[in-house]
Amino acid sequence: DENRNKETLEEYPLDTLRFVGHLEKDNENWAIVTSPDRLVHRVKVGNYLGQNYGQITAASETEMEIIELVPDGMGGWIEREAALSLGN
């Protein structure tokens, strides 16, 4: 949905974001991510991050799984799996 408001972490390339922790509160799981400007962000499944329309599909204590949409070179788009691991 290109008409939705972009989330803050969509400003940054995925490889510049760091997954630094996991939090569970009120039966909700949150991932803690730092951006290149050293700000701390709390995200969960469904949030977007990275510059390729990446959406978090799963988050555990050690890894976040992401599906990105990238151009296929022929005018279309393909889904690409990505992940951020704790500490990387």
XYZ file of C-alpha atoms in Angstrom:
88
model
C 0.000 0.000 0.000
C 1.929 3.007 -1.232
C -0.701 5.381 0.223
C -0.049 4.411 3.850
C 2.089 6.633 6.065
C 5.656 5.377 6.182
C 7.049 4.293 9.528
C 10.208 5.862 10.963
C 12.465 2.841 10.378
C 11.630 2.817 6.655
C 14.039 5.751 6.277
C 17.031 3.452 6.775
C 18.507 0.607 4.730
C 17.836 -2.704 6.449
C 21.549 -3.443 6.835
C 21.998 -0.307 8.976
C 19.443 -1.396 11.592
C 20.448 -3.516 14.593
C 18.222 -5.927 16.495
C 19.411 -5.475 20.077
C 16.764 -7.036 22.269
C 13.382 -8.608 22.834
C 10.655 -7.560 25.221
C 7.423 -9.220 26.277
C 4.793 -7.086 27.948
C 1.102 -7.815 28.459
C 1.354 -10.921 26.241
C 2.793 -8.874 23.355
C 6.234 -9.530 21.908
C 8.325 -6.541 20.903
C 11.713 -6.353 19.221
C 14.104 -3.573 20.159
C 15.942 -2.062 17.187
C 18.507 0.734 17.018
C 18.792 3.000 14.010
C 22.029 4.531 12.659
C 21.324 7.731 14.612
C 21.462 5.561 17.776
C 17.797 5.968 18.630
C 16.016 2.976 20.150
C 12.773 1.766 18.547
C 10.217 -0.803 19.690
C 8.629 -2.813 16.854
C 6.416 -5.864 16.518
C 5.033 -8.193 13.861
C 3.320 -6.116 11.196
C 5.577 -3.075 11.492
C 7.608 -1.916 8.493
C 11.325 -1.209 8.325
C 14.051 -0.811 5.724
C 13.794 0.897 2.356
C 12.314 -2.064 0.450
C 8.856 -2.123 2.032
C 10.084 -4.660 4.581
C 7.406 -5.965 6.927
C 8.136 -7.949 10.082
C 6.473 -11.354 9.815
C 7.861 -13.000 12.963
C 9.963 -12.022 15.957
C 11.613 -14.229 18.545
C 14.150 -13.601 21.270
C 16.998 -14.010 18.767
C 15.715 -13.097 15.300
C 13.236 -11.000 13.348
C 11.947 -12.361 10.041
C 11.105 -9.824 7.356
C 9.548 -9.953 3.897
C 10.728 -7.217 1.526
C 9.325 -6.198 -1.854
C 12.067 -5.564 -4.397
C 11.905 -4.691 -8.103
C 12.303 -7.736 -10.366
C 13.955 -5.728 -13.160
C 11.006 -6.236 -15.503
C 8.606 -3.670 -14.056
C 7.221 -5.946 -11.368
C 7.977 -6.831 -7.782
C 9.115 -9.981 -5.979
C 9.077 -10.899 -2.307
C 12.450 -11.493 -0.679
C 12.999 -12.966 2.764
C 15.370 -11.181 5.102
C 16.189 -11.362 8.795
C 17.849 -9.422 11.559
C 19.578 -11.506 14.209
C 20.265 -10.429 17.749
C 23.472 -8.437 17.956
C 24.078 -8.170 14.198
